Amino acid sequence: MTTLRDVAREAGVSVATASRAINGHSNVTAPTKAAVLAAVKKLNFVPHSGARSLTRRKTDTVGVILPDLFGEFFSEIIRGIDLVAHESGMHLLLGNMHGSTHETAAAIAAMRGRVDGLLVMPPDVKPELLSGYLDPALPTVLLNYDAGSLDLPFVAVDNYHGAYAMTEALLERGAQQVVHIAGPKHNRDARDRQRGFADAMAKIAKVQSPAILPGDFSEESGAQAARLLVQGRLPVDAVFAANDQMAVGLIAELAGSGVSVPGDIMVAGFDDIPLARHLNPSLSTMQVNIDRLGSTAMMMLLRILRGETLGAASATILTPTLVARGTTGGAVGVAANEKTPVVGARP
Amino acid sequence: MTTLRDVAREAGVSVATASRAINGHSNVTAPTKAAVLAAVKKLNFVPHSGARSLTRRKTDTVGVILPDLFGEFFSEIIRGIDLVAHESGMHLLLGNMHGSTHETAAAIAAMRGRVDGLLVMPPDVKPELLSGYLDPALPTVLLNYDAGSLDLPFVAVDNYHGAYAMTEALLERGAQQVVHIAGPKHNRDARDRQRGFADAMAKIAKVQSPAILPGDFSEESGAQAARLLVQGRLPVDAVFAANDQMAVGLIAELAGSGVSVPGDIMVAGFDDIPLARHLNPSLSTMQVNIDRLGSTAMMMLLRILRGETLGAASATILTPTLVARGTTGGAVGVAANEKTPVVGARP
DNA sequence: GGCAACTAGGTAACCGGTTACAGAAACAAA
DNA sequence: TTTGTTTCTGTAACCGGTTACCTAGTTGCC
């Protein structure tokens, strides 16, 4: 493992000069610089980033702490982050809290001295706890989490208005009895979507306590809700699931019970996962550009690293857009212009 | 930012003692240790991992270099790696070569001094080039890439036998005219799958030059192949696409042209992406446990880090399993036991 | 020619930890 | 009491870079 000392010796200069030559400082004559670079090439020298970041007090790395790594949702976030990070020559250090609050603390602590900033998505951690884990000296942007009291910048999806809009759309299509399948109780996204649904039902349909079935964002819980609906003979002509996965489970189960979608019941989801457009009938949903979530957060973090001061006031709220497809009678099959993008397709 | 020096001063001991107390060395008396730990708590000290790894000469981090981050394929690999890495207290540093060979070199070089080992997936980089980029002193495991000449351990999918098996299955189902849609020409996976197909056709159906249409793993290229088939009026009763994405595009386009699947043409893919089981009819395919690819590679890397010597001989080949579904007439709709696993479902 | 201003490059301190080595204290054995 | 052994703690070197500061050599100007 060749070090800068080796290079300096080979080139017949001091380590200081070698360092300067390599880093392109001006006060090195051309021949000296050439000699150093020749030595670098000859010895195959690659600077030791660890040592480098120790003195420079920057690591060119950002820590990304996610609750989990399952599914397209997180992979899209990571891709969005990477897109921006890569442009600025930043690296990504992945931390996974594996769903446990305790591990969150560990994951954040382990980042000290490895990263210049942090992107954290802590869906079920209480703000008070979170503030104890976070290092105030380490620039941090929160993903999909509004911890206003901490005054940290964040990027979130406007779940409330998204859910409101979707509910409104269902009602406009003629639905009278809309049932909501909720997400996990402690999950903020889920709660906001439920609120949006309830408010829309109250204001537009004048229904004060609409039917809400429990769910946990899993496909199976969607199927379960379908069984409840069918067996319970609830009066239903539309179902709004808090996410697409549950809608998928619901539709499969309804089909099995001979219920026609959208003939008997309209169905809508939330997220627009890639699967949504390929279902038959295709799934109406609220489209969230998940990668934007990541790239926006990363851009905010870069601004902080460049010296700007960003607080909760600089938060970005991404608005989801409604995509009407087959399950609400909007369209049948895959629309021609709705193919999955070609970029980077892989086996 | 509190350092070990601060802690030592606060506790009234030397840095050496403080370090020993924190790291649980035996030669520290109980009261001294308690004093140090009290100081740690009081000052909220978290060791600086960067400095730590400089002296210990290990970073507890592995570098993961992937060609891209698009889609479930990569996210599953990362999840598999993380699963194993997390158990051993290792962190993941993500490097993305963004499809370019030139960036591959940069990505690998940037890892020096940041990681203890490397997991690299270099699908379109020539072995000769790759060997120039890699540091022989840095433990490395290759993903889905057999660079036998470099004598590096690797984990790969048995694409050849998978394709052979699928072709065989189509023929057994009564297909006479099987057409293959190939993947990118330079892609190893694609080439191996094509070879498997061709060999099966030769051996079983005694067809020496079966029809092969070009493709690039993208959905659009599958649709294009469908148009060729329909317009060209090729004699076809089964199509084996080199990956699921192309099969998806193909099926959508066939449906648009009034061709019935599997009635007129059977269709099969490769990979078993989550979407596959949800299509209508559901897609027959070769199931690859992608996360296993990542976790197996990570386990091999850990063995090397523990001192074992692993070469190309220790390679692991994962065998894909055939999943017969609707598009080959095997089953209709979503089979009851084929729901997506519940674990970690997210919005 | 003499002095100031500038430039290239060397010396050594430093980043924040770990650890080899040495010294001091405590205790046991002679 | 003296010496040997053990146990705990401190001093300082080190990991591999960066950079403040300093020196020596040039050049410029009066």
Short mmCIF file of C-alpha atoms in Angstrom, two decimals, chain B:
data_model
loop_
_atom_site.label_atom_id
_atom_site.label_comp_id
_atom_site.label_asym_id
_atom_site.label_seq_id
_atom_site.Cartn_x
_atom_site.Cartn_y
_atom_site.Cartn_z
CA MET B 1 -17.37 18.55 18.94
CA THR B 2 -15.96 16.74 21.94
CA THR B 3 -12.88 14.60 21.47
CA LEU B 4 -11.24 11.93 23.50
CA ARG B 5 -8.93 14.59 24.94
CA ASP B 6 -11.90 16.42 26.39
CA VAL B 7 -13.18 13.26 27.97
CA ALA B 8 -9.76 12.46 29.43
CA ARG B 9 -9.43 15.93 30.91
CA GLU B 10 -12.92 15.80 32.37
CA ALA B 11 -12.26 12.42 33.94
CA GLY B 12 -8.78 13.44 35.10
CA VAL B 13 -6.98 10.68 33.26
CA SER B 14 -4.78 10.38 30.18
CA VAL B 15 -6.18 9.84 26.71
CA ALA B 16 -4.72 6.37 26.71
CA THR B 17 -6.68 5.40 29.79
CA ALA B 18 -9.80 7.03 28.45
CA SER B 19 -9.46 5.10 25.22
CA ARG B 20 -8.93 1.86 27.11
CA ALA B 21 -11.89 2.44 29.39
CA ILE B 22 -14.17 3.17 26.48
CA ASN B 23 -13.06 0.16 24.51
CA GLY B 24 -13.44 -2.14 27.47
CA HIS B 25 -9.82 -3.18 27.89
CA SER B 26 -9.26 -5.22 31.02
CA ASN B 27 -6.45 -3.24 32.54
CA VAL B 28 -8.50 -0.38 33.90
CA THR B 29 -9.74 -0.29 37.47
CA ALA B 30 -13.45 -0.09 38.02
CA PRO B 31 -13.48 3.42 39.54
CA THR B 32 -11.32 4.82 36.74
CA LYS B 33 -13.54 3.24 34.15
CA ALA B 34 -16.63 4.62 35.83
CA ALA B 35 -15.13 8.12 35.90
CA VAL B 36 -14.36 7.93 32.18
CA LEU B 37 -17.77 6.64 31.28
CA ALA B 38 -19.35 9.37 33.37
CA ALA B 39 -17.35 11.95 31.47
CA VAL B 40 -18.39 10.33 28.19
CA LYS B 41 -22.02 10.64 29.14
CA LYS B 42 -21.65 14.15 30.48
CA LEU B 43 -19.90 15.47 27.39
CA ASN B 44 -21.99 13.40 25.04
CA PHE B 45 -18.92 11.94 23.47
CA VAL B 46 -19.16 9.79 20.36
CA PRO B 47 -15.89 8.42 18.99
CA HIS B 48 -14.82 9.78 15.65
CA SER B 49 -14.99 6.76 13.37
CA GLY B 50 -12.77 8.34 10.77
CA ALA B 51 -9.87 8.79 13.16
CA ARG B 52 -10.55 5.40 14.63
CA SER B 53 -10.34 3.59 11.35
CA LEU B 54 -7.10 5.35 10.51
CA THR B 55 -5.21 3.73 13.36
CA ARG B 56 -7.09 0.46 13.52
CA ARG B 57 -6.62 0.04 9.82
CA LYS B 58 -10.14 -1.14 9.43
CA THR B 59 -13.22 0.85 8.62
CA ASP B 60 -16.03 -1.63 9.29
CA THR B 61 -17.38 -0.58 5.93
CA VAL B 62 -17.72 -2.37 2.65
CA GLY B 63 -17.97 -0.63 -0.67
CA VAL B 64 -20.74 -1.68 -3.00
CA ILE B 65 -20.25 -0.69 -6.61
CA LEU B 66 -23.19 -1.15 -8.90
CA PRO B 67 -23.70 -0.21 -12.53
CA ASP B 68 -26.92 1.60 -11.77
CA LEU B 69 -29.63 1.97 -9.17
CA PHE B 70 -32.74 1.59 -11.25
CA GLY B 71 -35.42 -0.81 -10.26
CA GLU B 72 -36.08 -3.59 -7.87
CA PHE B 73 -33.14 -5.63 -9.07
CA PHE B 74 -30.53 -3.42 -7.45
CA SER B 75 -32.58 -2.58 -4.44
CA GLU B 76 -32.92 -6.28 -3.70
CA ILE B 77 -29.19 -6.81 -4.05
CA ILE B 78 -28.50 -3.98 -1.66
CA ARG B 79 -31.03 -5.33 0.78
CA GLY B 80 -29.41 -8.76 0.66
CA ILE B 81 -25.99 -7.27 1.30
CA ASP B 82 -27.26 -5.09 4.11
CA LEU B 83 -28.91 -8.02 5.81
CA VAL B 84 -25.60 -9.79 6.26
CA ALA B 85 -23.49 -6.69 6.73
CA HIS B 86 -25.72 -5.39 9.49
CA GLU B 87 -25.33 -8.60 11.45
CA SER B 88 -21.58 -8.12 11.47
CA GLY B 89 -21.76 -4.44 12.31
CA MET B 90 -20.59 -3.42 8.87
CA HIS B 91 -21.64 -0.33 7.00
CA LEU B 92 -22.36 0.05 3.31
CA LEU B 93 -20.75 2.68 1.16
CA LEU B 94 -22.56 2.96 -2.14
CA GLY B 95 -20.67 3.59 -5.32
CA ASN B 96 -22.49 4.00 -8.57
CA MET B 97 -20.66 3.71 -11.83
CA HIS B 98 -23.57 5.20 -13.72
CA GLY B 99 -23.09 2.86 -16.59
CA SER B 100 -19.75 4.24 -17.66
CA THR B 101 -16.52 2.30 -17.66
CA HIS B 102 -14.58 5.43 -16.94
CA GLU B 103 -16.57 6.10 -13.82
CA THR B 104 -15.98 2.58 -12.69
CA ALA B 105 -12.32 3.35 -12.21
CA ALA B 106 -13.14 6.51 -10.31
CA ALA B 107 -15.69 4.79 -8.13
CA ILE B 108 -13.26 2.06 -7.18
CA ALA B 109 -10.41 4.48 -6.55
CA ALA B 110 -12.58 6.64 -4.33
CA MET B 111 -13.11 3.67 -2.07
CA ARG B 112 -9.47 3.49 -0.99
CA GLY B 113 -9.17 4.24 2.69
CA ARG B 114 -12.91 4.17 3.17
CA VAL B 115 -13.65 0.48 3.08
CA ASP B 116 -12.29 -2.88 4.15
CA GLY B 117 -13.57 -4.70 1.12
CA LEU B 118 -15.45 -4.36 -2.10
CA LEU B 119 -18.47 -5.88 -3.76
CA VAL B 120 -18.44 -5.04 -7.44
CA MET B 121 -20.93 -5.71 -10.17
CA PRO B 122 -19.32 -4.72 -13.47
CA PRO B 123 -21.58 -6.11 -16.17
CA ASP B 124 -20.03 -4.46 -19.16
CA VAL B 125 -16.43 -3.99 -18.10
CA LYS B 126 -13.84 -6.22 -19.65
CA PRO B 127 -11.88 -8.37 -17.19
CA GLU B 128 -8.55 -6.96 -18.38
CA LEU B 129 -9.69 -3.44 -17.67
CA LEU B 130 -11.24 -4.38 -14.39
CA SER B 131 -8.03 -5.91 -13.10
CA GLY B 132 -6.34 -2.58 -13.73
CA TYR B 133 -8.87 -0.77 -11.60
CA LEU B 134 -8.99 -3.15 -8.69
CA ASP B 135 -6.52 -3.00 -5.85
CA PRO B 136 -5.24 -6.54 -5.30
CA ALA B 137 -4.75 -5.75 -1.63
CA LEU B 138 -8.41 -4.95 -1.17
CA PRO B 139 -10.62 -8.01 -0.66
CA THR B 140 -13.10 -8.08 -3.51
CA VAL B 141 -16.05 -10.23 -4.46
CA LEU B 142 -17.69 -9.88 -7.84
CA LEU B 143 -21.42 -9.93 -8.33
CA ASN B 144 -22.91 -11.69 -11.29
CA TYR B 145 -19.62 -11.64 -13.10
CA ASP B 146 -17.18 -14.43 -13.71
CA ALA B 147 -13.72 -12.99 -14.24
CA GLY B 148 -12.01 -16.34 -14.00
CA SER B 149 -8.72 -14.98 -15.20
CA LEU B 150 -8.54 -12.59 -12.24
CA ASP B 151 -9.08 -15.42 -9.78
CA LEU B 152 -11.57 -13.39 -7.78
CA PRO B 153 -14.45 -15.04 -5.96
CA PHE B 154 -17.85 -14.28 -7.41
CA VAL B 155 -21.53 -15.03 -7.08
CA ALA B 156 -23.57 -15.51 -10.18
CA VAL B 157 -26.86 -16.81 -11.46
CA ASP B 158 -26.90 -19.88 -13.61
CA ASN B 159 -28.44 -18.12 -16.55
CA TYR B 160 -27.50 -20.79 -19.00
CA HIS B 161 -29.27 -23.67 -17.30
CA GLY B 162 -32.15 -21.43 -16.32
CA ALA B 163 -32.77 -20.51 -19.94
CA TYR B 164 -32.31 -24.09 -20.97
CA ALA B 165 -34.89 -25.25 -18.45
CA MET B 166 -37.42 -22.63 -19.49
CA THR B 167 -37.03 -23.46 -23.16
CA GLU B 168 -37.43 -27.11 -22.34
CA ALA B 169 -40.61 -26.35 -20.41
CA LEU B 170 -42.08 -24.42 -23.34
CA LEU B 171 -41.34 -27.28 -25.68
CA GLU B 172 -42.87 -29.76 -23.27
CA ARG B 173 -46.01 -27.67 -23.18
CA GLY B 174 -46.29 -28.31 -26.87
CA ALA B 175 -44.65 -25.27 -28.40
CA GLN B 176 -43.16 -25.89 -31.82
CA GLN B 177 -41.90 -22.48 -32.85
CA VAL B 178 -40.20 -20.76 -29.92
CA VAL B 179 -38.77 -17.30 -30.51
CA HIS B 180 -36.23 -15.74 -28.17
CA ILE B 181 -35.99 -12.04 -27.44
CA ALA B 182 -32.38 -11.41 -26.55
CA GLY B 183 -30.92 -8.87 -24.12
CA PRO B 184 -28.13 -6.37 -24.78
CA LYS B 185 -25.36 -7.92 -26.84
CA HIS B 186 -22.53 -7.02 -24.49
CA ASN B 187 -24.37 -8.21 -21.39
CA ARG B 188 -23.17 -11.51 -19.99
CA ASP B 189 -26.48 -12.48 -18.44
CA ALA B 190 -28.16 -11.91 -21.75
CA ARG B 191 -25.62 -13.91 -23.69
CA ASP B 192 -25.77 -16.85 -21.34
CA ARG B 193 -29.53 -16.91 -21.48
CA GLN B 194 -29.42 -16.86 -25.25
CA ARG B 195 -26.95 -19.73 -25.30
CA GLY B 196 -29.15 -21.74 -22.98
CA PHE B 197 -32.09 -21.14 -25.25
CA ALA B 198 -30.22 -22.02 -28.42
CA ASP B 199 -28.74 -25.18 -26.96
CA ALA B 200 -32.10 -26.36 -25.69
CA MET B 201 -33.66 -25.75 -29.09
CA ALA B 202 -30.86 -27.64 -30.78
CA LYS B 203 -30.83 -30.61 -28.43
CA ILE B 204 -34.51 -31.02 -27.71
CA ALA B 205 -36.32 -29.61 -30.73
CA LYS B 206 -33.45 -30.30 -33.14
CA VAL B 207 -33.74 -26.74 -34.41
CA GLN B 208 -30.29 -25.48 -35.32
CA SER B 209 -30.90 -21.77 -35.79
CA PRO B 210 -33.97 -20.73 -33.84
CA ALA B 211 -35.45 -17.29 -34.31
CA ILE B 212 -33.86 -14.65 -32.10
CA LEU B 213 -35.06 -11.07 -32.01
CA PRO B 214 -32.91 -8.27 -30.65
CA GLY B 215 -33.76 -6.52 -27.39
CA ASP B 216 -32.13 -4.50 -24.65
CA PHE B 217 -33.93 -5.64 -21.49
CA SER B 218 -36.30 -2.68 -21.70
CA GLU B 219 -40.05 -2.93 -21.82
CA GLU B 220 -40.12 -0.96 -25.03
CA SER B 221 -37.83 -3.41 -26.78
CA GLY B 222 -40.27 -6.16 -25.81
CA ALA B 223 -43.09 -4.20 -27.41
CA GLN B 224 -40.97 -3.71 -30.50
CA ALA B 225 -40.38 -7.43 -30.75
CA ALA B 226 -44.13 -7.96 -30.53
CA ARG B 227 -44.68 -5.62 -33.46
CA LEU B 228 -42.09 -7.50 -35.47
CA LEU B 229 -43.79 -10.78 -34.70
CA VAL B 230 -47.25 -9.55 -35.59
CA GLN B 231 -46.31 -7.64 -38.71
CA GLY B 232 -43.77 -10.16 -39.91
CA ARG B 233 -46.24 -12.98 -39.47
CA LEU B 234 -43.48 -15.18 -38.17
CA PRO B 235 -44.58 -18.69 -37.33
CA VAL B 236 -44.66 -18.45 -33.54
CA ASP B 237 -46.41 -20.28 -30.76
CA ALA B 238 -44.17 -19.31 -27.85
CA VAL B 239 -41.87 -16.43 -26.95
CA PHE B 240 -39.10 -16.63 -24.39
CA ALA B 241 -37.95 -13.16 -23.41
CA ALA B 242 -34.51 -12.79 -21.84
CA ASN B 243 -36.02 -10.88 -18.95
CA ASP B 244 -39.41 -10.11 -17.45
CA GLN B 245 -39.47 -6.46 -18.41
CA MET B 246 -39.35 -7.29 -22.09
CA ALA B 247 -42.00 -9.95 -21.57
CA VAL B 248 -44.23 -7.32 -20.00
CA GLY B 249 -43.83 -4.98 -22.95
CA LEU B 250 -44.38 -7.84 -25.32
CA ILE B 251 -47.59 -8.97 -23.68
CA ALA B 252 -49.06 -5.47 -23.56
CA GLU B 253 -48.36 -5.01 -27.25
CA LEU B 254 -49.71 -8.44 -28.20
CA ALA B 255 -52.89 -7.74 -26.27
CA GLY B 256 -53.23 -4.52 -28.23
CA SER B 257 -52.97 -6.45 -31.48
CA GLY B 258 -55.61 -8.95 -30.45
CA VAL B 259 -53.22 -11.84 -29.97
CA SER B 260 -54.25 -14.07 -27.09
CA VAL B 261 -51.76 -15.13 -24.44
CA PRO B 262 -51.41 -18.01 -23.81
CA GLY B 263 -54.07 -19.03 -26.34
CA ASP B 264 -52.22 -18.02 -29.50
CA ILE B 265 -48.77 -17.55 -28.08
CA MET B 266 -47.22 -18.64 -24.80
CA VAL B 267 -44.87 -16.18 -23.14
CA ALA B 268 -42.09 -16.67 -20.62
CA GLY B 269 -39.67 -14.29 -18.98
CA PHE B 270 -36.69 -14.44 -16.65
CA ASP B 271 -36.07 -12.91 -13.17
CA ASP B 272 -39.51 -13.08 -11.55
CA ILE B 273 -39.82 -9.40 -10.83
CA PRO B 274 -42.63 -8.60 -8.39
CA LEU B 275 -44.82 -7.46 -11.23
CA ALA B 276 -44.73 -10.90 -12.88
CA ARG B 277 -47.27 -12.58 -10.64
CA HIS B 278 -49.66 -9.68 -10.87
CA LEU B 279 -50.03 -9.55 -14.60
CA ASN B 280 -53.17 -10.94 -16.09
CA PRO B 281 -52.49 -13.63 -17.13
CA SER B 282 -49.62 -13.95 -14.70
CA LEU B 283 -46.16 -14.33 -16.19
CA SER B 284 -44.26 -17.60 -16.22
CA THR B 285 -40.64 -16.96 -15.48
CA MET B 286 -37.39 -18.17 -13.94
CA GLN B 287 -37.23 -17.06 -10.36
CA VAL B 288 -33.94 -15.62 -9.21
CA ASN B 289 -33.58 -14.80 -5.54
CA ILE B 290 -31.86 -11.55 -6.13
CA ASP B 291 -31.31 -10.74 -2.49
CA ARG B 292 -29.48 -14.05 -2.17
CA LEU B 293 -27.04 -12.77 -4.74
CA GLY B 294 -26.16 -9.89 -2.43
CA SER B 295 -26.18 -11.75 0.85
CA THR B 296 -24.09 -14.61 -0.49
CA ALA B 297 -21.49 -12.23 -1.87
CA MET B 298 -21.38 -10.36 1.42
CA MET B 299 -20.87 -13.61 3.32
CA MET B 300 -17.99 -14.49 1.08
CA LEU B 301 -16.44 -11.10 1.61
CA LEU B 302 -16.75 -11.49 5.37
CA ARG B 303 -14.92 -14.80 5.17
CA ILE B 304 -12.08 -13.14 3.31
CA LEU B 305 -11.97 -10.34 5.87
CA ARG B 306 -11.69 -12.97 8.57
CA GLY B 307 -8.56 -14.26 6.95
CA GLU B 308 -9.70 -16.98 4.60
CA THR B 309 -8.32 -17.01 1.08
CA LEU B 310 -11.01 -17.27 -1.55
CA GLY B 311 -10.45 -17.39 -5.27
CA ALA B 312 -12.55 -17.95 -8.33
CA ALA B 313 -12.80 -21.57 -7.24
CA SER B 314 -15.01 -20.57 -4.32
CA ALA B 315 -17.59 -19.04 -6.58
CA THR B 316 -21.24 -19.63 -5.84
CA ILE B 317 -23.68 -20.25 -8.63
CA LEU B 318 -27.32 -19.67 -7.77
CA THR B 319 -29.80 -21.81 -9.61
CA PRO B 320 -33.02 -20.11 -10.67
CA THR B 321 -36.24 -22.07 -10.32
CA LEU B 322 -39.00 -22.31 -12.86
CA VAL B 323 -42.31 -20.70 -11.95
CA ALA B 324 -45.10 -21.79 -14.29
CA ARG B 325 -47.96 -19.30 -14.37
CA GLY B 326 -50.69 -18.11 -16.66
CA THR B 327 -48.74 -17.04 -19.73
CA THR B 328 -47.74 -20.64 -20.38
CA GLY B 329 -51.16 -21.93 -19.44
CA GLY B 330 -49.84 -23.11 -16.11
CA ALA B 331 -52.17 -21.18 -13.86
CA VAL B 332 -54.61 -18.32 -14.08
CA GLY B 333 -54.58 -15.20 -11.95
CA VAL B 334 -52.64 -14.81 -8.76
CA ALA B 335 -52.11 -18.11 -6.99
CA ALA B 336 -53.26 -18.03 -3.38
CA ASN B 337 -49.86 -18.82 -1.96
CA GLU B 338 -48.09 -16.32 -4.13
CA LYS B 339 -48.83 -13.08 -2.39
CA THR B 340 -45.97 -10.67 -1.99
CA PRO B 341 -44.44 -11.15 1.46
CA VAL B 342 -45.80 -8.82 4.10
CA VAL B 343 -42.49 -7.91 5.66
CA GLY B 344 -41.59 -4.30 5.71
CA ALA B 345 -44.39 -3.10 3.49
CA ARG B 346 -44.20 0.62 2.99
CA PRO B 347 -46.17 3.34 1.31
#
